[in-house]
Amino acid sequence: MKVKDKSSLFNRKIVIEATKESFIKLNPVVLVKNPVIFIVGLGAVLTMVIVIAGSMKGNFSGFNLQISIWLWFTVLFANFSEAIAEGRGKAQAESLKKNRTQTKARKLNGSSEISIFATELKKGDLVICEAGDVIPSDGEVVEGVASVDESAITGESAPVIRESGGDRSAVTGGTKVISDRIVIKITSEPGNTFIDRMIALVEGAKRQKTPNEIALSILLSGLSVIFLLAVVTLPAFFGYALKASGLSPSQNLTLPVLIALLVCLIPTTIGGLLSAIGISGMDRLLQRNVIATSGRAIEAAGDVDVLLLDKTGTITLGNRMATDFIPADGVSVEELADAAQLSSLSDETPEGRSIVVLAKEKFNIRGRDITNLHAVFIPFTAQSRMSGVDLKAKNGTVQKIRKGSSEAIRSFIHDNNGFFPQKIKDIVEELARQGATPLVVAENEKVLGIVHLKDIVKGGIKQRFAELRKMGIKTVMITGDNSLTAAAIAAEAGVDDFMAEAKPEDKLRRIREEQANGHLVGMIGDGTNDAPALAQADIGIAMNSGTQAAREAGNMVDLDSNPTKLIEVVEVGKQLLMTRGALTTFSIANDVAKYFAIIPAIAVSLYAGSSGVGPLALLNVMKLGSPESAILSAIIFNALIIVLLIPLALKGVRYRPVPANVALTRNLLVYGLGGIMAPFVGIKLIDMLINF
């Protein structure tokens, strides 16, 4: 799915809808899901009742009205933060809904086919799709191979190959076949396709609070109850202080002032932003074309400290590439390159194409007109283990050029009464020990040399693993190669450890061992044989191009089918945890600072007395204008700070690959110290405006 307007935090349409939702969320049934904001809402209702009751008795209080208005604003701003995060997700869901069409399906009914609507398909049905057809529902290719346009899902215009019998058999409803013919077995019931689940997740309809989010909500609720009990006892203490000072008991704390005090003391800032942080975490993951089936998976990604990665396609490009020509004695390297290129002209494998490219780059040997060569190409087979070309000269002689495994070429040479040099055998063995693949090239009875094929490590992957190491994350490469090959590639890629000759049960066992040692494990996979390991891992990322079993086993799906995406997922998870931690620190630090503004102001008479200087006047360290303006300034700041922090909640705290202690120290300095200083500056400025 192509995500639009990634850089824009706010969109006019989204803001308008979020504003409407802010009022809809005032419904007590919805509001009670956020206990902290629910308390603020109750306070707003009580103060409004007090204002109305006083007005009816001819005792209107503008001070109480202002408290009530700003309490309502606090609730609305908190609702707005959640609604704006949900709105961004819903906007992305709309782009997905546009891709859903009332597609007709060609269902196989025995030996014939019938045309039905896609919504009538059931799990297990077989459908035919040819060039130009829209795939009607999720399924697996059981016959044929075809190019599929998945731009409706991934946003990428380049077609992908989907074929039966491998790890690239899964197809998604709503995508389009652009060549050939395939038979698909439907794997989803109507209304439960991949796109349907994506829409539900993106819209937040199935979003559940994560364990950390629930735990923090319980903590915030507990703090709120403690402060509520503390505030309830204050009238008794201040009543005693008034009596001891010889002041009238009627000057004791009023209910609106007590409510204002409570709202300023409880962690309203993080309470108002908590849901937005969780929703935006899923949004940021979606911007990277990764769908998480739960917020819990994103959180777990932030705590992962062991990553298991397949070698092929993940650490390496997945295709062996020609890197060098090694000639035999008495043969020039140009002669070897020319013969290797001729034998590869009709070879459409990545290895064959790389030989042609290498010959062109090194010796400027370009392609030739095959028809003029009177060439007969010999395709590669599993039995022969070699390929090549027969060139017929004008005199009738045939030039037989072959490339293949050492054993296959040795047999070819012997059949032509030739000699296989010992030096070539030694080079073949050495390359094999290094993890490379040697292709021997021969012409008739003569060995020309060796083409050095190598599984190329992806560019920049070593640097990315170094970044993970800085985060304290251990990387483990998994491969079916022998130990020598695995060790060579592991050293080049810079992974911390590797598993050679690994079977599916070995992957599962390794994950369980790491988890038993207290580690959180992440892994990626695309095949049916990866499904058990994906299900066992704390974070299992399935490739969208993989099998249906793999997609169902993982708790994340990478729409781009890019295995290195795991690194970005970890970064998003860590950013989510850091953002929640930073804003929680800021919120609590805010509360500490607000004490100095609100506590000396709540006891109006003790604060100033009739002479302007009371017993608590020394507590007025901020030199605020009056008790009333101090209370109002604190309430206004408490409401506005939520609005100011919405962009940070949506965008997230910037993540840097540094050790946890360094990140913690930085966040305490920035958000802890900043959280203490901000109220002093903000409340003072608001107080100056009020008293201007």
XYZ file of N, CA and C in Angstrom, residues 227 336 493 553 591:
15
model
N -4.079 10.971 44.469
C -4.227 12.424 44.517
C -5.656 12.834 44.861
N 39.170 -17.242 -21.887
C 38.231 -17.851 -20.929
C 36.942 -17.038 -20.845
N 29.653 -10.336 6.316
C 28.443 -9.570 6.644
C 28.539 -8.886 8.002
N 1.318 -17.293 10.348
C 2.109 -17.615 11.536
C 2.779 -16.377 12.128
N 3.863 17.866 36.551
C 3.056 17.883 37.778
C 3.857 18.413 38.964
